[in-house]
PDB file of C-alpha atoms in Angstrom:
ATOM      1  CA  MET I 277       9.165 -75.321 -36.088  1.00 45.00           C
ATOM      2  CA  ASP I 278      11.473 -77.889 -34.823  1.00 56.00           C
ATOM      3  CA  ASN I 279      11.630 -81.131 -36.584  1.00 65.00           C
ATOM      4  CA  GLN I 280      14.223 -82.694 -34.813  1.00 74.00           C
ATOM      5  CA  VAL I 281      13.307 -85.910 -32.679  1.00 75.00           C
ATOM      6  CA  HIS I 282      13.762 -85.613 -28.974  1.00 78.00           C
ATOM      7  CA  CYS I 283      13.435 -88.074 -26.204  1.00 82.00           C
ATOM      8  CA  PRO I 284      10.233 -87.777 -24.187  1.00 78.00           C
ATOM      9  CA  LYS I 285      11.779 -88.444 -20.852  1.00 80.00           C
ATOM     10  CA  CYS I 286      14.974 -86.243 -20.959  1.00 84.00           C
ATOM     11  CA  ASN I 287      14.304 -83.988 -24.265  1.00 81.00           C
ATOM     12  CA  SER I 288      17.823 -85.178 -25.468  1.00 83.00           C
ATOM     13  CA  THR I 289      18.549 -85.147 -28.896  1.00 84.00           C
ATOM     14  CA  GLN I 290      21.156 -88.000 -28.881  1.00 86.00           C
ATOM     15  CA  ILE I 291      18.809 -90.765 -29.902  1.00 84.00           C
ATOM     16  CA  THR I 292      19.483 -93.749 -32.001  1.00 83.00           C
ATOM     17  CA  ALA I 293      16.786 -95.957 -33.999  1.00 80.00           C
ATOM     18  CA  ASN I 294      16.919 -99.704 -33.805  1.00 78.00           C
ATOM     19  CA  LYS I 295      14.738-102.102 -35.992  1.00 71.00           C
ATOM     20  CA  LYS I 296      13.045-104.560 -34.018  1.00 65.00           C
ATOM     21  CA  GLY I 297      11.476-107.870 -35.285  1.00 59.00           C
ATOM     22  CA  PHE I 298      12.290-109.976 -38.346  1.00 57.00           C
ATOM     23  CA  SER I 299      13.810-108.557 -41.478  1.00 59.00           C
ATOM     24  CA  ALA I 300      13.932-109.597 -44.934  1.00 61.00           C
ATOM     25  CA  GLY I 301      16.903-111.806 -44.562  1.00 62.00           C
ATOM     26  CA  LYS I 302      15.464-113.585 -41.759  1.00 61.00           C
ATOM     27  CA  ALA I 303      12.162-114.106 -43.875  1.00 60.00           C
ATOM     28  CA  VAL I 304      14.496-115.874 -46.766  1.00 62.00           C
ATOM     29  CA  VAL I 305      15.955-118.094 -44.220  1.00 60.00           C
ATOM     30  CA  GLY I 306      12.801-118.685 -42.456  1.00 60.00           C
ATOM     31  CA  ALA I 307      11.552-119.629 -45.973  1.00 60.00           C
ATOM     32  CA  LEU I 308      14.156-121.909 -46.758  1.00 59.00           C
ATOM     33  CA  LEU I 309      13.915-123.831 -43.231  1.00 59.00           C
ATOM     34  CA  THR I 310       9.941-123.762 -42.948  1.00 60.00           C
ATOM     35  CA  GLY I 311       8.355-122.839 -46.097  1.00 56.00           C
ATOM     36  CA  GLY I 312       5.678-120.013 -46.331  1.00 54.00           C
ATOM     37  CA  ILE I 313       5.294-119.774 -42.727  1.00 55.00           C
ATOM     38  CA  GLY I 314       8.890-118.464 -42.593  1.00 52.00           C
ATOM     39  CA  VAL I 315       7.949-115.779 -44.962  1.00 51.00           C
ATOM     40  CA  LEU I 316       4.945-114.709 -43.198  1.00 55.00           C
ATOM     41  CA  ALA I 317       6.879-114.438 -39.912  1.00 56.00           C
ATOM     42  CA  GLY I 318       9.713-112.210 -41.765  1.00 55.00           C
ATOM     43  CA  GLY I 319       7.284-109.756 -42.780  1.00 55.00           C
ATOM     44  CA  ILE I 320       5.613-109.477 -39.333  1.00 57.00           C
ATOM     45  CA  GLY I 321       7.349-106.960 -37.095  1.00 53.00           C
ATOM     46  CA  SER I 322       9.795-105.985 -39.767  1.00 54.00           C
ATOM     47  CA  GLY I 323       8.746-102.453 -39.514  1.00 61.00           C
ATOM     48  CA  LYS I 324       8.883-102.040 -35.936  1.00 75.00           C
ATOM     49  CA  VAL I 325      11.446 -99.283 -35.091  1.00 79.00           C
ATOM     50  CA  ILE I 326      12.378 -98.491 -31.276  1.00 83.00           C
ATOM     51  CA  ILE I 327      14.433 -95.443 -30.785  1.00 83.00           C
ATOM     52  CA  THR I 328      16.595 -95.448 -27.774  1.00 87.00           C
ATOM     53  CA  CYS I 329      17.923 -92.259 -25.981  1.00 87.00           C
ATOM     54  CA  LEU I 330      21.667 -92.368 -25.603  1.00 89.00           C
ATOM     55  CA  ALA I 331      21.480 -89.723 -22.859  1.00 90.00           C
ATOM     56  CA  CYS I 332      19.174 -91.540 -20.581  1.00 89.00           C
ATOM     57  CA  GLY I 333      18.697 -95.193 -22.062  1.00 88.00           C
ATOM     58  CA  HIS I 334      14.763 -94.499 -22.462  1.00 84.00           C
ATOM     59  CA  GLN I 335      13.307 -96.430 -25.405  1.00 85.00           C
ATOM     60  CA  PHE I 336      10.260 -95.076 -27.030  1.00 79.00           C
ATOM     61  CA  LYS I 337       8.543 -95.702 -30.536  1.00 79.00           C
ATOM     62  CA  PRO I 338       8.320 -92.890 -33.107  1.00 74.00           C
ATOM     63  CA  GLY I 339       5.489 -90.376 -32.639  1.00 68.00           C
ATOM     64  CA  ALA I 340       5.478 -90.783 -28.879  1.00 59.00           C
ATOM     65  CA  LYS I 341       4.708 -87.529 -27.310  1.00 65.00           C
ATOM     66  CA  LYS I 342       6.193 -86.073 -24.484  1.00 62.00           C
ATOM     67  CA  GLU I 343       4.051 -85.927 -21.355  1.00 66.00           C
ATOM     68  CA  THR I 344       2.415 -82.531 -20.858  1.00 75.00           C
ATOM     69  CA  ALA I 345       2.951 -80.820 -17.563  1.00 79.00           C
ATOM     70  CA  VAL I 346      -1.003 -81.214 -17.008  1.00 85.00           C
ATOM     71  CA  GLU I 347      -0.755 -84.826 -17.668  1.00 84.00           C
ATOM     72  CA  GLU I 348       2.343 -85.400 -15.420  1.00 84.00           C
ATOM     73  CA  TYR I 349       0.854 -83.494 -12.463  1.00 89.00           C
ATOM     74  CA  HIS I 350      -2.710 -85.543 -12.787  1.00 90.00           C
ATOM     75  CA  ARG I 351      -0.387 -88.810 -13.047  1.00 88.00           C
ATOM     76  CA  LEU I 352       1.733 -87.809  -9.971  1.00 90.00           C
ATOM     77  CA  LYS I 353      -1.482 -86.816  -8.201  1.00 93.00           C
ATOM     78  CA  ALA I 354      -3.122 -90.224  -8.599  1.00 92.00           C
ATOM     79  CA  ASN I 355       0.104 -91.992  -7.610  1.00 92.00           C
ATOM     80  CA  ARG I 356       0.168 -89.715  -4.575  1.00 94.00           C
ATOM     81  CA  GLU I 357      -3.522 -90.579  -3.650  1.00 94.00           C
ATOM     82  CA  LYS I 358      -2.833 -94.101  -3.787  1.00 93.00           C
ATOM     83  CA  ILE I 359      -0.064 -93.693  -1.585  1.00 92.00           C
ATOM     84  CA  ASP I 360      -1.833 -91.484   0.977  1.00 91.00           C
ATOM     85  CA  ALA I 361      -4.800 -93.957   0.937  1.00 91.00           C
ATOM     86  CA  GLU I 362      -2.384 -97.011   1.729  1.00 92.00           C
ATOM     87  CA  ARG I 363      -0.802 -94.911   4.585  1.00 91.00           C
ATOM     88  CA  ASN I 364      -4.201 -93.971   6.034  1.00 91.00           C
ATOM     89  CA  ARG I 365      -5.187 -97.634   5.754  1.00 92.00           C
ATOM     90  CA  GLN I 366      -2.003 -98.799   7.650  1.00 91.00           C
ATOM     91  CA  SER I 367      -2.728 -96.035  10.244  1.00 90.00           C
ATOM     92  CA  ALA I 368      -6.233 -97.370  10.783  1.00 91.00           C
ATOM     93  CA  LEU I 369      -4.852-101.080  11.171  1.00 90.00           C
ATOM     94  CA  GLU I 370      -2.098 -99.855  13.461  1.00 92.00           C
ATOM     95  CA  GLU I 371      -4.794 -98.091  15.697  1.00 93.00           C
ATOM     96  CA  ASN I 372      -6.994-100.692  15.774  1.00 90.00           C
ATOM     97  CA  LEU I 373      -4.297-103.388  16.646  1.00 89.00           C
ATOM     98  CA  ARG I 374      -3.099-100.977  19.553  1.00 89.00           C
ATOM     99  CA  ARG I 375      -6.595-100.391  21.013  1.00 85.00           C
ATOM    100  CA  ASP I 376      -7.126-104.227  21.077  1.00 83.00           C
ATOM    101  CA  LEU I 377      -3.840-104.993  22.687  1.00 83.00           C
ATOM    102  CA  GLU I 378      -4.375-102.171  25.206  1.00 82.00           C
ATOM    103  CA  LEU I 379      -7.754-103.531  25.740  1.00 75.00           C
ATOM    104  CA  ARG I 380      -6.505-107.389  26.141  1.00 77.00           C
ATOM    105  CA  ASN I 381      -3.494-106.211  28.553  1.00 79.00           C
ATOM    106  CA  ASN I 382      -5.671-103.840  30.668  1.00 78.00           C
ATOM    107  CA  PRO I 383      -7.921-106.065  32.954  1.00 76.00           C
ATOM    108  CA  GLU I 384     -10.133-103.241  33.867  1.00 79.00           C
ATOM    109  CA  LYS I 385     -10.987-102.242  30.488  1.00 74.00           C
ATOM    110  CA  ARG I 386     -11.621-106.032  29.932  1.00 72.00           C
ATOM    111  CA  LYS I 387     -14.049-106.150  33.069  1.00 78.00           C
ATOM    112  CA  GLU I 388     -15.963-102.849  31.454  1.00 81.00           C
ATOM    113  CA  SER I 389     -16.361-104.369  28.112  1.00 78.00           C
ATOM    114  CA  ARG I 390     -17.579-107.898  29.738  1.00 81.00           C
ATOM    115  CA  ASN I 391     -20.112-105.983  32.027  1.00 86.00           C
ATOM    116  CA  ALA I 392     -21.406-104.079  28.863  1.00 85.00           C
ATOM    117  CA  VAL I 393     -21.828-107.328  27.155  1.00 84.00           C
ATOM    118  CA  ILE I 394     -23.830-108.729  30.165  1.00 84.00           C
ATOM    119  CA  ARG I 395     -26.028-105.761  30.349  1.00 87.00           C
ATOM    120  CA  THR I 396     -26.798-106.172  26.665  1.00 86.00           C
ATOM    121  CA  ALA I 397     -27.471-109.800  27.064  1.00 84.00           C
ATOM    122  CA  GLY I 398     -29.839-109.125  30.144  1.00 84.00           C
ATOM    123  CA  LEU I 399     -31.791-106.721  27.969  1.00 86.00           C
ATOM    124  CA  ILE I 400     -31.982-109.215  24.978  1.00 82.00           C
ATOM    125  CA  VAL I 401     -33.314-111.819  27.432  1.00 82.00           C
ATOM    126  CA  PHE I 402     -35.934-109.360  29.064  1.00 83.00           C
ATOM    127  CA  ALA I 403     -37.066-108.335  25.518  1.00 80.00           C
ATOM    128  CA  GLY I 404     -37.372-111.882  24.469  1.00 78.00           C
ATOM    129  CA  ALA I 405     -39.379-112.585  27.837  1.00 78.00           C
ATOM    130  CA  VAL I 406     -41.703-109.872  26.943  1.00 76.00           C
ATOM    131  CA  LEU I 407     -42.010-111.110  23.316  1.00 73.00           C
ATOM    132  CA  TRP I 408     -42.800-114.473  24.464  1.00 73.00           C
ATOM    133  CA  ILE I 409     -45.812-113.494  26.378  1.00 74.00           C
ATOM    134  CA  LEU I 410     -46.953-111.608  23.035  1.00 71.00           C
ATOM    135  CA  TRP I 411     -45.697-114.485  20.617  1.00 69.00           C
ATOM    136  CA  PRO I 412     -44.082-117.589  22.130  1.00 67.00           C
ATOM    137  CA  ILE I 413     -41.858-118.962  19.049  1.00 69.00           C
ATOM    138  CA  GLY I 414     -40.256-115.170  18.458  1.00 68.00           C
ATOM    139  CA  GLY I 415     -39.566-114.897  22.474  1.00 66.00           C
ATOM    140  CA  TYR I 416     -37.807-118.479  22.601  1.00 69.00           C
ATOM    141  CA  ALA I 417     -35.368-116.891  19.452  1.00 75.00           C
ATOM    142  CA  VAL I 418     -34.686-113.711  21.398  1.00 73.00           C
ATOM    143  CA  MET I 419     -34.089-115.094  24.686  1.00 73.00           C
ATOM    144  CA  GLY I 420     -31.730-117.841  23.156  1.00 77.00           C
ATOM    145  CA  PHE I 421     -29.767-115.215  21.242  1.00 77.00           C
ATOM    146  CA  GLY I 422     -29.632-113.025  24.684  1.00 76.00           C
ATOM    147  CA  ALA I 423     -28.181-116.506  26.530  1.00 78.00           C
ATOM    148  CA  LEU I 424     -25.973-117.036  23.792  1.00 77.00           C
ATOM    149  CA  LEU I 425     -24.395-113.410  24.044  1.00 75.00           C
ATOM    150  CA  PHE I 426     -24.489-113.869  27.955  1.00 71.00           C
ATOM    151  CA  ILE I 427     -22.317-116.950  27.769  1.00 75.00           C
ATOM    152  CA  ALA I 428     -19.907-115.785  25.218  1.00 74.00           C
ATOM    153  CA  ALA I 429     -19.185-112.872  27.540  1.00 72.00           C
ATOM    154  CA  PHE I 430     -17.527-115.380  29.930  1.00 69.00           C
ATOM    155  CA  VAL I 431     -15.618-117.372  27.212  1.00 63.00           C
TER     156      VAL I 431
END
């Protein structure tokens, strides 16, 4: 069994260990300058070791395991799904923008849309009139909405 430490990124054995944090010497200096707080600060973080790969420059903590092929596949798949979802969203936005610009620049299509809104407003006003016969308050509300829609078609 191989007991040698390898870089989890490139699998190289060319590594070096660096201590990170305060050391005992820094704790003594801290104690002289600030008292007990300096000793405490020197003790915290003195055991943190960071390993640096000399081949690729990757830094990791001891005991960090290399990503398995299955984990890497799932990570890459999740990233690909995010990218694809963003592309689909952008494509949908571009299609909607293109359709809106086409509608605005084409007077015939604009006229068709306006006619459809006018027909819908007419049906709503008619439904409001029928409802007014049955129930006057509701009929006014529906006819008012139809009239607003009719006016909005010309704005």
